[in-house]
Short mmCIF file of C-alpha atoms (C1' of nucleotides) in Angstrom, two decimals:
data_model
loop_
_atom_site.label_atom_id
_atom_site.label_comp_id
_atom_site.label_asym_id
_atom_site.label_seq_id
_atom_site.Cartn_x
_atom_site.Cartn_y
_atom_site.Cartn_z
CA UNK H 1485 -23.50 -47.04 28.66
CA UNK H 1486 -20.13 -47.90 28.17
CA UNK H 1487 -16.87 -46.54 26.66
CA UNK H 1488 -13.77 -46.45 28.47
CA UNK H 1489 -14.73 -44.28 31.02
CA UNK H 1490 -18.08 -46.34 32.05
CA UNK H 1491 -15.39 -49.63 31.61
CA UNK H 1492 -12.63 -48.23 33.77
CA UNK H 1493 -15.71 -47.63 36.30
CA UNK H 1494 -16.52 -51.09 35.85
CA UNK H 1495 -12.97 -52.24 36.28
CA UNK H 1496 -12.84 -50.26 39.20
CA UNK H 1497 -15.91 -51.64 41.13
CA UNK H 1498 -14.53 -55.30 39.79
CA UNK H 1499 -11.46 -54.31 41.34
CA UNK H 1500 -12.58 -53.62 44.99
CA UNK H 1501 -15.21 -56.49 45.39
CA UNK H 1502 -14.32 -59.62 43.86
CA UNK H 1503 -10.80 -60.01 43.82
CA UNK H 1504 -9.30 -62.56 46.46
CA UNK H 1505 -12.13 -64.58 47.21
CA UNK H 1506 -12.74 -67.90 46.12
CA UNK H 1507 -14.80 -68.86 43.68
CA UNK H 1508 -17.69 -71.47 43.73
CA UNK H 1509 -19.43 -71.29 41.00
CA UNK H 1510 -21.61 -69.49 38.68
CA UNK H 1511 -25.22 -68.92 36.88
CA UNK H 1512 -26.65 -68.05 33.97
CA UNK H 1513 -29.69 -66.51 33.86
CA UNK H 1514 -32.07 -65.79 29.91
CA UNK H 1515 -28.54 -66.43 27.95
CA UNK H 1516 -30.28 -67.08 24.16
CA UNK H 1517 -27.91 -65.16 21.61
CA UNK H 1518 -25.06 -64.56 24.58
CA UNK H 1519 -21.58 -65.47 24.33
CA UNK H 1520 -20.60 -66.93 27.29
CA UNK H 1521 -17.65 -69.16 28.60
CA UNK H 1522 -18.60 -72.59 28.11
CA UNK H 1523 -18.89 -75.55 31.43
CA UNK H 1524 -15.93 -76.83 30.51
CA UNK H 1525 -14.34 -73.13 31.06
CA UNK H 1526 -16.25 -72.07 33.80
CA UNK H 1527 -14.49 -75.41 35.72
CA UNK H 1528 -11.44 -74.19 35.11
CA UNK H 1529 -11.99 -71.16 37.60
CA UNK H 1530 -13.69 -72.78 40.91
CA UNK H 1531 -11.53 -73.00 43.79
CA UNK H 1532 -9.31 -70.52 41.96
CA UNK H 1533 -9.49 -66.47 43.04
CA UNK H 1534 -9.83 -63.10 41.06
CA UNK H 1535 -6.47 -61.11 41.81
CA UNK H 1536 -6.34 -58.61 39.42
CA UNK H 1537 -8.02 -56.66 36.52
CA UNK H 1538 -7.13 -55.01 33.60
CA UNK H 1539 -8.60 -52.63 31.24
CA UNK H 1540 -8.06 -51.85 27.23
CA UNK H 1541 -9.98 -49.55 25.72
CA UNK H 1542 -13.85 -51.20 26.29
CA UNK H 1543 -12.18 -54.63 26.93
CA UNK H 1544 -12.26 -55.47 30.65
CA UNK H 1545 -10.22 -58.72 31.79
CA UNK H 1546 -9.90 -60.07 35.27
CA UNK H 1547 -7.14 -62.83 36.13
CA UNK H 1548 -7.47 -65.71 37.90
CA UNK H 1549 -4.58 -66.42 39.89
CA UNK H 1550 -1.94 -68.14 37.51
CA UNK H 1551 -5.05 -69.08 35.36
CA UNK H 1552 -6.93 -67.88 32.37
CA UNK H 1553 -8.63 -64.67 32.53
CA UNK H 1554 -12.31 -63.43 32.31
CA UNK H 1555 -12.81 -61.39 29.59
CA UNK H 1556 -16.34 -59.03 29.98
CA UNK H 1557 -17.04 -56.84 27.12
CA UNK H 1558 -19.92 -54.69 27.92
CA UNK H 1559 -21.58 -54.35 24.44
CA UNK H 1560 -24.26 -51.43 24.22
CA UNK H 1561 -26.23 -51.52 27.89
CA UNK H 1562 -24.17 -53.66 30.13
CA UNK H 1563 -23.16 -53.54 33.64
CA UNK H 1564 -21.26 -55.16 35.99
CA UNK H 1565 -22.41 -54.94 39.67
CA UNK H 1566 -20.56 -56.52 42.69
CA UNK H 1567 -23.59 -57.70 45.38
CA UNK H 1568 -23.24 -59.36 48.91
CA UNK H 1569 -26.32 -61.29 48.09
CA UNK H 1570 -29.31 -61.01 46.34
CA UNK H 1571 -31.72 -59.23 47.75
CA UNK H 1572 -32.53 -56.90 44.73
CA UNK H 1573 -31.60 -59.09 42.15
CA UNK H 1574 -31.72 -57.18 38.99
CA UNK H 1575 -33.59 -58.14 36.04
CA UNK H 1576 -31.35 -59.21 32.78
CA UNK H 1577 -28.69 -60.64 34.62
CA UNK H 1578 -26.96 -63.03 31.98
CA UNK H 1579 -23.94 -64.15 34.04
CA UNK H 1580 -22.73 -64.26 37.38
CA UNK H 1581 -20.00 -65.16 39.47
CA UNK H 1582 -20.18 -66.95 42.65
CA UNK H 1583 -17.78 -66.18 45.37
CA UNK H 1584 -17.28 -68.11 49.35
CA UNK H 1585 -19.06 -66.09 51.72
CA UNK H 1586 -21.97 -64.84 49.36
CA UNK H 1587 -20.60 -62.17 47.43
CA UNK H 1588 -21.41 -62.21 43.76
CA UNK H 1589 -20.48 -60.31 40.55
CA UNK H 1590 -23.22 -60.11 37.99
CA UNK H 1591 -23.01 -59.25 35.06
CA UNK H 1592 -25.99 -57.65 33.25
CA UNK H 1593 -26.89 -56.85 29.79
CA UNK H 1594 -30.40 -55.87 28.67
CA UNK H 1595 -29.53 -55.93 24.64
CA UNK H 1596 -27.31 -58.67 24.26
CA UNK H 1597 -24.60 -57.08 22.98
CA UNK H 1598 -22.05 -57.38 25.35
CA UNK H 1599 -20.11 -60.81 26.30
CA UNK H 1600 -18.26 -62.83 28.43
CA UNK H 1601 -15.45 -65.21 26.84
CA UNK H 1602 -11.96 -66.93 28.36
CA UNK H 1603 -8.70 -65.30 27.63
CA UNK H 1604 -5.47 -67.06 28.15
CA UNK H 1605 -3.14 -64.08 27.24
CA UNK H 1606 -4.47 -60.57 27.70
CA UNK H 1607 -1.52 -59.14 25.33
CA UNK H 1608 -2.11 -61.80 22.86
CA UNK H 1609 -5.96 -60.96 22.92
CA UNK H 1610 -5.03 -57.47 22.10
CA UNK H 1611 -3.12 -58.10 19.23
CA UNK H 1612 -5.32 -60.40 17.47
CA UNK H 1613 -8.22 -58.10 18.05
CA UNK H 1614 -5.65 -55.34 16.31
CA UNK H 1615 -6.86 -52.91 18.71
CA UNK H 1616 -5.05 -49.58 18.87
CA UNK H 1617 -4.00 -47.59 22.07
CA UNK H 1618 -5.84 -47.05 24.78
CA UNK H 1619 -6.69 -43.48 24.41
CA UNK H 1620 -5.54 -42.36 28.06
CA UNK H 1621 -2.66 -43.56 27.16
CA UNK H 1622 -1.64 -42.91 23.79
CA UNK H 1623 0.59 -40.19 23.14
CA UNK H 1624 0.37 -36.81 20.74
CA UNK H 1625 2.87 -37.77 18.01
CA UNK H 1626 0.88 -41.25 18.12
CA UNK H 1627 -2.19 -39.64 17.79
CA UNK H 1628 -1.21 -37.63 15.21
CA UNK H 1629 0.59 -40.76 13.52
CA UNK H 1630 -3.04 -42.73 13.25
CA UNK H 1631 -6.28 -40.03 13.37
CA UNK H 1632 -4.07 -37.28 11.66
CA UNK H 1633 -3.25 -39.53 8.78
CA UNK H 1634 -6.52 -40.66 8.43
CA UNK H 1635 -7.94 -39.59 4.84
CA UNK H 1636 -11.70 -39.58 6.31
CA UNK H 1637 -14.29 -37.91 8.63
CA UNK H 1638 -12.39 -37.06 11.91
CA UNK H 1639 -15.20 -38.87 13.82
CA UNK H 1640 -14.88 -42.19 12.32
CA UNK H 1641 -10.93 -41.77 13.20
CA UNK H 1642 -11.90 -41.47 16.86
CA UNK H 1643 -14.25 -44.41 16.94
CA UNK H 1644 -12.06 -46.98 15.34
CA UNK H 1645 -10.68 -49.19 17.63
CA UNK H 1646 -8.07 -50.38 15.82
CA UNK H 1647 -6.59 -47.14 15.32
CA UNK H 1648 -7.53 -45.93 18.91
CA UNK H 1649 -9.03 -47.98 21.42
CA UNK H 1650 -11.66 -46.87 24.22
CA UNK H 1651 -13.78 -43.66 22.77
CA UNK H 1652 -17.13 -44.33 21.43
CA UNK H 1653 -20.27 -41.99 19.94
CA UNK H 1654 -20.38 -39.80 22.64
CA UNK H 1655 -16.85 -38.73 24.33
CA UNK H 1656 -16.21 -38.78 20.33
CA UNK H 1657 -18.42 -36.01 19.81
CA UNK H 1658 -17.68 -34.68 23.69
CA UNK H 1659 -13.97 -33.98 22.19
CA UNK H 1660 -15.35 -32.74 18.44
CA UNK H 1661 -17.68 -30.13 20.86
CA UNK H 1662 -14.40 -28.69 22.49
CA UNK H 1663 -11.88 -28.71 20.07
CA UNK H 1664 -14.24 -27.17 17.80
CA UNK H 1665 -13.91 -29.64 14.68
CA UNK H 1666 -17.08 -30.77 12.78
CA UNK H 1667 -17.76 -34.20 13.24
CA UNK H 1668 -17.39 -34.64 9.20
CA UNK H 1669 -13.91 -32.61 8.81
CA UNK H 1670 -11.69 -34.90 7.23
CA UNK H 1671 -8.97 -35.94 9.54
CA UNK H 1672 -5.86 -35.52 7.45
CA UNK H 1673 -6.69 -32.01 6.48
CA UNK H 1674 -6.84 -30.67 9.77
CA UNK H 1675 -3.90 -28.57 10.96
CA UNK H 1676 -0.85 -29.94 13.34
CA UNK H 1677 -1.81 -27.76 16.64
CA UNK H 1678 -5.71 -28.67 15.84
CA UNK H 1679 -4.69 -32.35 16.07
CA UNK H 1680 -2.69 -31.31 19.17
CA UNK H 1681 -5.54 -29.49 21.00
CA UNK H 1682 -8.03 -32.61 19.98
CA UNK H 1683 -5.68 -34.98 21.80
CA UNK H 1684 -5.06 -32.87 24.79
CA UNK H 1685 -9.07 -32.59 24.93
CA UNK H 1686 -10.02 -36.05 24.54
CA UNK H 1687 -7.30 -37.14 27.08
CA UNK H 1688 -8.75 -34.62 29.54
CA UNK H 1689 -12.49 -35.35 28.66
CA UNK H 1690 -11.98 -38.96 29.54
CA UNK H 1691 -10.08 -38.50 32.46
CA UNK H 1692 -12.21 -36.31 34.37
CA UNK H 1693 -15.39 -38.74 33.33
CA UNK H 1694 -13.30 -41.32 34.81
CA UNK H 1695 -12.91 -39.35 37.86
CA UNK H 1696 -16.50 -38.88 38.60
CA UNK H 1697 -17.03 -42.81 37.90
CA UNK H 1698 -18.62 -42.01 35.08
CA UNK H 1699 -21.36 -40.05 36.98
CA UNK H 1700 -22.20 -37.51 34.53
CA UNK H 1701 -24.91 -35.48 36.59
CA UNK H 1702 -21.22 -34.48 38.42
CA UNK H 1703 -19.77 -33.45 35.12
CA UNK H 1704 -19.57 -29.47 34.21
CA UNK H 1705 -22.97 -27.92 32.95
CA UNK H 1706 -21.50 -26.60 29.55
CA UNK H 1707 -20.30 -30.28 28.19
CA UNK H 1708 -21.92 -31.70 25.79
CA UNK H 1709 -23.67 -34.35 27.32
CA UNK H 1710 -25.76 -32.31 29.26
CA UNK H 1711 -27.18 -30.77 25.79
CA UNK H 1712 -27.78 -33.73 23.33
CA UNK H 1713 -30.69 -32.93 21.72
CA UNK H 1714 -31.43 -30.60 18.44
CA UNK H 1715 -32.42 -26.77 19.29
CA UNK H 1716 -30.77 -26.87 22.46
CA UNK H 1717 -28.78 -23.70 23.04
CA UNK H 1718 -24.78 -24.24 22.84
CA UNK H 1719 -22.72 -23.96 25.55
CA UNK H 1720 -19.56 -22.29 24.44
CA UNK H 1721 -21.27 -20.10 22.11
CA UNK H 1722 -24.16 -18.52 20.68
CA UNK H 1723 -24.94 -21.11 18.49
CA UNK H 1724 -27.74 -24.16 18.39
CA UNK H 1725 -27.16 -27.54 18.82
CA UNK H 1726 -27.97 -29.57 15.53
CA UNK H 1727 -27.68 -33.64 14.75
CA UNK H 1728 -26.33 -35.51 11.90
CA UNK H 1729 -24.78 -38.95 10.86
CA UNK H 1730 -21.07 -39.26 10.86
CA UNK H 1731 -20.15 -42.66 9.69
CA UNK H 1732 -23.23 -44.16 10.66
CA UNK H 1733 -24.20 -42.71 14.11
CA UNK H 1734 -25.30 -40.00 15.17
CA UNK H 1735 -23.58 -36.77 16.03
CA UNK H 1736 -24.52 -34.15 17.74
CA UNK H 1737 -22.53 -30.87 17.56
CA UNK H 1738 -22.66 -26.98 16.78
CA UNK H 1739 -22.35 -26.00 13.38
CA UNK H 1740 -21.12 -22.45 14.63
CA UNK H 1741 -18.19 -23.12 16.52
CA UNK H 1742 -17.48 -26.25 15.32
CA UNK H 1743 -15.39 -25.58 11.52
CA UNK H 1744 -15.68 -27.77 8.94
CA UNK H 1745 -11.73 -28.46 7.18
CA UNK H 1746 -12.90 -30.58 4.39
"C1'" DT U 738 -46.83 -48.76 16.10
"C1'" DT U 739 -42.54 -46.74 14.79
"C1'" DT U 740 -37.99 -45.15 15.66
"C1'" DA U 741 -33.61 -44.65 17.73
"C1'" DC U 742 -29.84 -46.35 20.50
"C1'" DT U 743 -23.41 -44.91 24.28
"C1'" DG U 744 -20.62 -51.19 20.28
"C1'" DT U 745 -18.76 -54.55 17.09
"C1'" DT U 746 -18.06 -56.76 12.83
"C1'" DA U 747 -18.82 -59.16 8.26
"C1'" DG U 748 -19.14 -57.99 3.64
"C1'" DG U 749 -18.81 -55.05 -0.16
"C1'" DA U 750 -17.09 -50.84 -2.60
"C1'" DC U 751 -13.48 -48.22 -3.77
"C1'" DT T 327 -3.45 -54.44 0.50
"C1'" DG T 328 -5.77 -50.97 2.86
"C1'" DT T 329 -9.48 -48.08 4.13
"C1'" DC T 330 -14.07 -46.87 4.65
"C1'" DC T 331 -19.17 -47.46 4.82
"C1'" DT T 332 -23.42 -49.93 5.67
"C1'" DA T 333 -26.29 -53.23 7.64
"C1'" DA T 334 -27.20 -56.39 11.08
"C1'" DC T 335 -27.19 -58.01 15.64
"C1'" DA T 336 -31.57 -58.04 20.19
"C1'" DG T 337 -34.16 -55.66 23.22
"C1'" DT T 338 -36.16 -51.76 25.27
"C1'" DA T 339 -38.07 -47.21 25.72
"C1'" DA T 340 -39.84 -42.97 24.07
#
DNA sequence: TTTACTGTTAGGAC
DNA sequence: TGTCCTAACAGTAA
């Protein structure tokens, strides 16, 4: 389930198990309609180690040392798990890598969304993908230089990776929820300090999903996430939760505390 | 059996 | 040229 919170928790696990070991090979497992780095790429990593990571918005790369880097985007369901052998082999694992010693990264993806591809220059990769900041890191006048501006739904703003990269559908609407901004307010009609609050929000939203690992059962019981479904009662006021589509997904939010500026 | 889904992107409409 | 919206992608689960 991952937006840049699940990734950095990715990155993170990526980070602490497969990085100096040397690597000695790898498997595929049902790969029809995957992207994945060809033989001819694959070569180019065995006998070479992991030695660090990196993480852009929902982009995940890990360096080979003085090599190319993998490149793991995790698409709609996937997951990357670090294993010291294979005991309880998961099912849909499309990709893994093979370390000395037994240790394996797999990476699993039950949709098919998600990919694996070679990247020689993780700054170049960036810019040709035109991806925005990463939202931990972006700053307010920034922020208020790219969603402010934008002339449509306030939503859509915060899901578009080129002008922001990392947030998707739900730590969109997770931010909407506490700011209190409907989903569908346009985004250059909102006021300076509203922009302001919905920056200092999403910043702090992310970072303390980050800081759980993206556990959300450990996340406070009057977010949003705990109360995505229509009729349930809202959490920072007396209103009901109620669903709608923002730029094609779905939103849930509360009409009652959360103002329309269209 | 039908419907929805936490991401990305090509193609078309303004 | 830029911006925005929709549909499609593949598979599973409710």
């Amino acid at each position: 389930m991952p937006e840049l919170p699940e990734c950095e928790a990715a990155r993170k696990r990526i980070a602490d198990g497969a990085l100096n070991r040397t690597i000695e090979g790898f498997s595929l497992g049902e790969v029809s309609h995957v992207e994945l780095p060809s033989e001819e790429d694959r070569a180019r990593f065995i006998g070479t180690q992991f030695t660090r990571t990196r993480r852009h918005g929902k982009y995940i790369f890990i360096g080979s040392k003085d090599g190319p880097w993998l490149h793991i985007h995790l698409g709609m369901a996937g997951s990357v798990r670090v294993m010291e052998n294979d005991a309880d082999l998961a099912d849909y694992i499309r990709f893994t890598v093979e370390f000395e010693g037994g240790t394996r990264l797999h990476f699993r993806d039950p949709r098919k969304f998600g990919k694996v591809t070679v990247v020689e220059d993780v700054d170049d990769f960036i810019a040709d993908k035109g991806l925005g900041p990463d939202a931990l890191e972006i700053g307010d006048n920034a922020f208020a230089d790219t969603i402010g501006k934008t002339r449509g739904a306030v939503k859509s703003a915060l899901l578009s990776q080129k002008k922001l990269a990392g947030v998707g559908n739900l730590w969109a609407d997770e931010t909407l929820y506490r700011t209190g901004i409907d989903p569908d307010a346009t985004a250059n009609t909102l006021e300076q300090a509203k922009v302001s609050e919905m920056h200092a929000n999403m910043q702090s939203i992310l970072q303390a999903v980050v800081d759980t690992n993206a556990t959300y059962a450990k996340l406070p019981d009057d977010w949003l996430i705990h109360h995505r479904e229509e009729g349930e009662a809202c959490s920072r006021c007396d209103g009901t939760i109620a669903k709608k589509t923002v730029g094609g997904r779905t939103s849930y939010y509360c009409p009652e505390h959360q103002a329309g500026a269209s």
